[in-house]
C-alpha cells in the first residue's frame, strides 16, 4: 500500500496533480481544496489511498490522514465509489462528515452533486457508528444528544429513506416505547437503528421502499 507521496510537484490540474518522485511522475486525484495547497516546482506531500480495479490502479490524494480515513470509510457504503467519496470530501471537511454521519443528518449529504435522498439515506444508515466526531467518546455521556435535538435528526434520517414525517415520528415513538433507555441516552445512530429494526426493515428493504414511493 502506498501511504503517502512526497516529492516535487510537477503539475497541478483541475482534478489531479503529478508528483515527481526521483524522476517518476505519479498522478494523484484529489479535491480542489487539496490541490490548491500544492505549488508547481515546490515539494508537496499527499496522504494516499490506492484503488485497485481489474483494468486500472488509481491513486487518490489527501491533505491529511483524517481525510483519507473518512474517504476509506465512505467506500464501505454500498453504491459509493471513490469518485463519489472524493466528491463528498470536496463539499464537506472530514469533521462535518463525521458529525453528519453520527447525527443522522442525511440532508448534508444531498448537498454533494450526484447524491440524492436515497443514497444519502443509505450513507447515514451504513455509516451509523462508524464515524464519530473528534472529541466524542464512545460512552453514553459523551455521545448523548438532548431529546429536543435528537428527534428531528432521526426524523430527517427516516424521511431521507422514504418515510413521511408523520410515519417516521410515529415509528420512532413506538420503537422507543419498547426501548425507553434509548430515549434517555439520546444517541441518534442507536435510535435510528432501533426504529428500523422495529419496522422490520434493513437497509436493502428500506431502499426498495424509497423506490416504490418514487
mmCIF file of C-alpha atoms in Angstrom:
data_model
loop_
_atom_site.group_PDB
_atom_site.id
_atom_site.type_symbol
_atom_site.label_atom_id
_atom_site.label_comp_id
_atom_site.label_asym_id
_atom_site.label_seq_id
_atom_site.Cartn_x
_atom_site.Cartn_y
_atom_site.Cartn_z
ATOM 1 C CA UNK A 1 0.000 0.000 0.000
ATOM 2 C CA UNK A 2 1.217 3.493 -0.853
ATOM 3 C CA UNK A 3 0.529 5.507 2.311
ATOM 4 C CA UNK A 4 1.825 8.879 1.137
ATOM 5 C CA UNK A 5 3.811 10.610 -1.567
ATOM 6 C CA UNK A 6 6.443 13.297 -1.015
ATOM 7 C CA UNK A 7 8.229 14.891 -3.932
ATOM 8 C CA UNK A 8 8.398 17.829 -6.292
ATOM 9 C CA UNK A 9 5.056 18.937 -7.686
ATOM 10 C CA UNK A 10 5.398 18.626 -11.476
ATOM 11 C CA UNK A 11 1.850 19.588 -12.431
ATOM 12 C CA UNK A 12 -1.400 20.706 -10.819
ATOM 13 C CA UNK A 13 -4.640 20.288 -12.771
ATOM 14 C CA UNK A 14 -8.322 20.759 -12.042
ATOM 15 C CA UNK A 15 -8.809 17.329 -10.504
ATOM 16 C CA UNK A 16 -5.348 15.797 -10.190
ATOM 17 C CA UNK A 17 -1.675 16.515 -9.683
ATOM 18 C CA UNK A 18 1.586 14.876 -10.710
ATOM 19 C CA UNK A 19 4.257 14.358 -8.072
ATOM 20 C CA UNK A 20 7.829 13.800 -9.296
ATOM 21 C CA UNK A 21 9.436 11.032 -7.255
ATOM 22 C CA UNK A 22 13.079 10.994 -8.318
ATOM 23 C CA UNK A 23 12.187 11.118 -11.999
ATOM 24 C CA UNK A 24 8.966 9.064 -11.837
ATOM 25 C CA UNK A 25 5.747 11.041 -12.158
ATOM 26 C CA UNK A 26 2.849 9.786 -10.018
ATOM 27 C CA UNK A 27 -0.627 11.037 -10.950
ATOM 28 C CA UNK A 28 -2.912 11.590 -7.960
ATOM 29 C CA UNK A 29 -6.615 12.508 -7.947
ATOM 30 C CA UNK A 30 -7.628 14.970 -5.235
ATOM 31 C CA UNK A 31 -10.213 17.550 -4.203
ATOM 32 C CA UNK A 32 -9.838 21.196 -5.324
ATOM 33 C CA UNK A 33 -9.047 22.138 -1.720
ATOM 34 C CA UNK A 34 -6.154 19.674 -1.549
ATOM 35 C CA UNK A 35 -4.833 20.659 -4.960
ATOM 36 C CA UNK A 36 -4.887 24.344 -4.023
ATOM 37 C CA UNK A 37 -2.220 23.629 -1.389
ATOM 38 C CA UNK A 38 0.245 22.381 -3.998
ATOM 39 C CA UNK A 39 2.664 24.627 -5.913
ATOM 40 C CA UNK A 40 4.367 23.556 -9.124
ATOM 41 C CA UNK A 41 8.115 23.253 -8.623
ATOM 42 C CA UNK A 42 7.854 23.024 -4.841
ATOM 43 C CA UNK A 43 7.869 19.999 -2.580
ATOM 44 C CA UNK A 44 4.465 18.543 -1.826
ATOM 45 C CA UNK A 45 3.149 15.731 0.343
ATOM 46 C CA UNK A 46 -0.121 13.873 -0.030
ATOM 47 C CA UNK A 47 -1.568 11.024 2.012
ATOM 48 C CA UNK A 48 -2.849 8.470 -0.454
ATOM 49 C CA UNK A 49 -5.282 5.622 -0.985
ATOM 50 C CA UNK A 50 -4.706 3.185 -3.860
ATOM 51 C CA UNK A 51 -7.833 1.873 -5.579
ATOM 52 C CA UNK A 52 -7.237 -1.346 -7.493
ATOM 53 C CA UNK A 53 -9.519 -2.363 -10.340
ATOM 54 C CA UNK A 54 -9.146 -5.086 -12.948
ATOM 55 C CA UNK A 55 -8.063 -2.590 -15.573
ATOM 56 C CA UNK A 56 -6.566 0.233 -13.509
ATOM 57 C CA UNK A 57 -4.597 1.388 -10.484
ATOM 58 C CA UNK A 58 -5.724 4.820 -9.306
ATOM 59 C CA UNK A 59 -4.209 6.947 -6.549
ATOM 60 C CA UNK A 60 -6.321 9.384 -4.548
ATOM 61 C CA UNK A 61 -4.543 12.032 -2.501
ATOM 62 C CA UNK A 62 -5.474 13.876 0.688
ATOM 63 C CA UNK A 63 -4.137 16.775 2.706
ATOM 64 C CA UNK A 64 -4.401 14.824 5.976
ATOM 65 C CA UNK A 65 -4.587 11.303 7.283
ATOM 66 C CA UNK A 66 -8.042 12.140 8.671
ATOM 67 C CA UNK A 67 -9.328 12.909 5.151
ATOM 68 C CA UNK A 68 -8.000 9.587 3.930
ATOM 69 C CA UNK A 69 -9.631 7.727 6.828
ATOM 70 C CA UNK A 70 -13.029 9.286 6.097
ATOM 71 C CA UNK A 71 -12.589 8.509 2.384
ATOM 72 C CA UNK A 72 -11.881 4.843 3.134
ATOM 73 C CA UNK A 73 -14.926 4.581 5.431
ATOM 74 C CA UNK A 74 -17.164 6.188 2.799
ATOM 75 C CA UNK A 75 -16.068 3.469 0.378
ATOM 76 C CA UNK A 76 -17.630 0.885 2.711
ATOM 77 C CA UNK A 77 -21.095 2.229 1.819
ATOM 78 C CA UNK A 78 -22.759 0.194 -0.912
ATOM 79 C CA UNK A 79 -23.020 2.206 -4.113
ATOM 80 C CA UNK A 80 -20.372 4.765 -3.107
ATOM 81 C CA UNK A 81 -17.261 4.588 -5.273
ATOM 82 C CA UNK A 82 -14.012 6.558 -4.996
ATOM 83 C CA UNK A 83 -15.180 9.427 -7.234
ATOM 84 C CA UNK A 84 -18.328 9.957 -5.188
ATOM 85 C CA UNK A 85 -16.420 9.629 -1.907
ATOM 86 C CA UNK A 86 -13.980 12.280 -3.141
ATOM 87 C CA UNK A 87 -16.926 14.498 -4.112
ATOM 88 C CA UNK A 88 -18.210 14.279 -0.531
ATOM 89 C CA UNK A 89 -14.819 15.479 0.734
ATOM 90 C CA UNK A 90 -14.873 18.289 -1.820
ATOM 91 C CA UNK A 91 -18.096 19.626 -0.272
ATOM 92 C CA UNK A 92 -17.597 18.793 3.426
ATOM 93 C CA UNK A 93 -14.491 18.673 5.593
ATOM 94 C CA UNK A 94 -13.856 15.411 7.489
ATOM 95 C CA UNK A 95 -15.286 16.652 10.781
ATOM 96 C CA UNK A 96 -18.520 17.816 9.108
ATOM 97 C CA UNK A 97 -18.870 14.343 7.552
ATOM 98 C CA UNK A 98 -18.296 12.710 10.940
ATOM 99 C CA UNK A 99 -20.931 14.922 12.547
ATOM 100 C CA UNK A 100 -23.467 14.287 9.749
ATOM 101 C CA UNK A 101 -22.952 10.531 9.945
ATOM 102 C CA UNK A 102 -23.072 10.499 13.738
ATOM 103 C CA UNK A 103 -26.257 12.584 13.984
ATOM 104 C CA UNK A 104 -28.100 11.016 11.037
ATOM 105 C CA UNK A 105 -28.082 14.251 9.017
ATOM 106 C CA UNK A 106 -28.856 12.917 5.545
ATOM 107 C CA UNK A 107 -29.591 16.385 4.148
ATOM 108 C CA UNK A 108 -25.926 17.341 4.439
ATOM 109 C CA UNK A 109 -25.002 14.566 2.026
ATOM 110 C CA UNK A 110 -27.616 15.652 -0.551
ATOM 111 C CA UNK A 111 -25.569 18.850 -0.971
ATOM 112 C CA UNK A 112 -22.984 16.739 -2.807
ATOM 113 C CA UNK A 113 -23.529 16.582 -6.591
ATOM 114 C CA UNK A 114 -24.638 13.074 -7.540
ATOM 115 C CA UNK A 115 -26.146 12.228 -4.153
ATOM 116 C CA UNK A 116 -29.933 12.210 -3.852
ATOM 117 C CA UNK A 117 -32.124 11.416 -0.845
ATOM 118 C CA UNK A 118 -31.964 7.649 -1.419
ATOM 119 C CA UNK A 119 -28.158 7.496 -1.467
ATOM 120 C CA UNK A 120 -27.927 9.997 1.402
ATOM 121 C CA UNK A 121 -30.210 7.806 3.484
ATOM 122 C CA UNK A 122 -28.085 4.766 2.717
ATOM 123 C CA UNK A 123 -24.912 6.642 3.709
ATOM 124 C CA UNK A 124 -26.417 7.687 7.042
ATOM 125 C CA UNK A 125 -27.716 4.182 7.699
ATOM 126 C CA UNK A 126 -24.491 2.360 6.840
ATOM 127 C CA UNK A 127 -22.141 4.874 8.499
ATOM 128 C CA UNK A 128 -24.050 4.900 11.801
ATOM 129 C CA UNK A 129 -21.479 4.101 14.470
ATOM 130 C CA UNK A 130 -18.541 4.024 12.034
ATOM 131 C CA UNK A 131 -17.671 7.739 12.086
ATOM 132 C CA UNK A 132 -17.605 9.614 15.381
ATOM 133 C CA UNK A 133 -16.779 13.340 15.674
ATOM 134 C CA UNK A 134 -13.392 14.049 17.222
ATOM 135 C CA UNK A 135 -13.635 14.702 20.925
ATOM 136 C CA UNK A 136 -16.718 12.491 21.219
ATOM 137 C CA UNK A 137 -16.140 9.449 23.376
ATOM 138 C CA UNK A 138 -17.838 6.097 22.976
ATOM 139 C CA UNK A 139 -19.632 6.276 26.336
ATOM 140 C CA UNK A 140 -23.272 7.361 26.602
ATOM 141 C CA UNK A 141 -22.460 10.567 28.475
ATOM 142 C CA UNK A 142 -20.077 11.770 25.788
ATOM 143 C CA UNK A 143 -22.286 10.951 22.799
ATOM 144 C CA UNK A 144 -25.720 11.799 24.144
ATOM 145 C CA UNK A 145 -27.959 14.348 22.432
ATOM 146 C CA UNK A 146 -30.828 16.057 24.239
ATOM 147 C CA UNK A 147 -34.327 14.834 23.222
ATOM 148 C CA UNK A 148 -35.164 18.218 21.682
ATOM 149 C CA UNK A 149 -32.186 17.732 19.374
ATOM 150 C CA UNK A 150 -32.122 14.026 18.558
ATOM 151 C CA UNK A 151 -35.732 13.566 17.464
ATOM 152 C CA UNK A 152 -35.623 15.962 14.452
ATOM 153 C CA UNK A 153 -32.326 14.366 13.418
ATOM 154 C CA UNK A 154 -33.763 10.845 13.481
ATOM 155 C CA UNK A 155 -36.923 12.012 11.688
ATOM 156 C CA UNK A 156 -34.746 13.642 8.994
ATOM 157 C CA UNK A 157 -32.823 10.401 8.527
ATOM 158 C CA UNK A 158 -36.087 8.452 8.233
ATOM 159 C CA UNK A 159 -37.598 10.851 5.693
ATOM 160 C CA UNK A 160 -34.420 10.626 3.621
ATOM 161 C CA UNK A 161 -35.062 6.871 3.498
ATOM 162 C CA UNK A 162 -38.573 7.404 2.137
ATOM 163 C CA UNK A 163 -40.937 7.604 5.096
ATOM 164 C CA UNK A 164 -43.222 10.570 5.590
ATOM 165 C CA UNK A 165 -42.500 12.799 8.570
ATOM 166 C CA UNK A 166 -45.730 11.614 10.221
ATOM 167 C CA UNK A 167 -44.886 7.923 9.748
ATOM 168 C CA UNK A 168 -41.306 8.474 10.876
ATOM 169 C CA UNK A 169 -42.359 10.255 14.066
ATOM 170 C CA UNK A 170 -44.935 7.600 14.875
ATOM 171 C CA UNK A 171 -42.471 4.750 14.243
ATOM 172 C CA UNK A 172 -39.805 6.355 16.438
ATOM 173 C CA UNK A 173 -42.255 6.776 19.293
ATOM 174 C CA UNK A 174 -43.446 3.162 19.015
ATOM 175 C CA UNK A 175 -39.891 1.802 18.774
ATOM 176 C CA UNK A 176 -38.802 3.755 21.840
ATOM 177 C CA UNK A 177 -41.823 2.540 23.771
ATOM 178 C CA UNK A 178 -40.129 -0.866 23.617
ATOM 179 C CA UNK A 179 -36.687 0.587 24.425
ATOM 180 C CA UNK A 180 -37.152 3.660 26.656
ATOM 181 C CA UNK A 181 -33.500 3.570 27.710
ATOM 182 C CA UNK A 182 -32.522 4.690 24.190
ATOM 183 C CA UNK A 183 -34.598 7.836 24.560
ATOM 184 C CA UNK A 184 -32.805 8.618 27.812
ATOM 185 C CA UNK A 185 -29.383 8.183 26.179
ATOM 186 C CA UNK A 186 -30.398 10.179 23.108
ATOM 187 C CA UNK A 187 -27.904 8.542 20.732
ATOM 188 C CA UNK A 188 -29.110 9.295 17.207
ATOM 189 C CA UNK A 189 -27.488 6.319 15.463
ATOM 190 C CA UNK A 190 -28.815 3.816 18.020
ATOM 191 C CA UNK A 191 -32.335 5.262 17.895
ATOM 192 C CA UNK A 192 -32.317 5.148 14.097
ATOM 193 C CA UNK A 193 -31.229 1.504 14.071
ATOM 194 C CA UNK A 194 -33.801 0.589 16.737
ATOM 195 C CA UNK A 195 -36.587 2.240 14.745
ATOM 196 C CA UNK A 196 -35.596 0.419 11.558
ATOM 197 C CA UNK A 197 -35.450 -2.866 13.451
ATOM 198 C CA UNK A 198 -38.910 -2.179 14.881
ATOM 199 C CA UNK A 199 -40.207 -1.585 11.358
ATOM 200 C CA UNK A 200 -38.634 -4.860 10.280
ATOM 201 C CA UNK A 201 -36.616 -3.014 7.650
ATOM 202 C CA UNK A 202 -32.959 -3.452 6.824
ATOM 203 C CA UNK A 203 -31.045 -1.120 4.503
ATOM 204 C CA UNK A 204 -31.913 -3.034 1.320
ATOM 205 C CA UNK A 205 -35.650 -3.187 2.032
ATOM 206 C CA UNK A 206 -35.644 0.485 3.021
ATOM 207 C CA UNK A 207 -34.120 1.257 -0.360
ATOM 208 C CA UNK A 208 -36.921 -0.694 -2.063
ATOM 209 C CA UNK A 209 -39.480 1.325 -0.131
ATOM 210 C CA UNK A 210 -37.921 4.544 -1.426
ATOM 211 C CA UNK A 211 -38.069 3.206 -4.955
ATOM 212 C CA UNK A 212 -41.723 2.206 -4.644
ATOM 213 C CA UNK A 213 -42.619 5.665 -3.385
ATOM 214 C CA UNK A 214 -40.543 7.480 -6.024
#
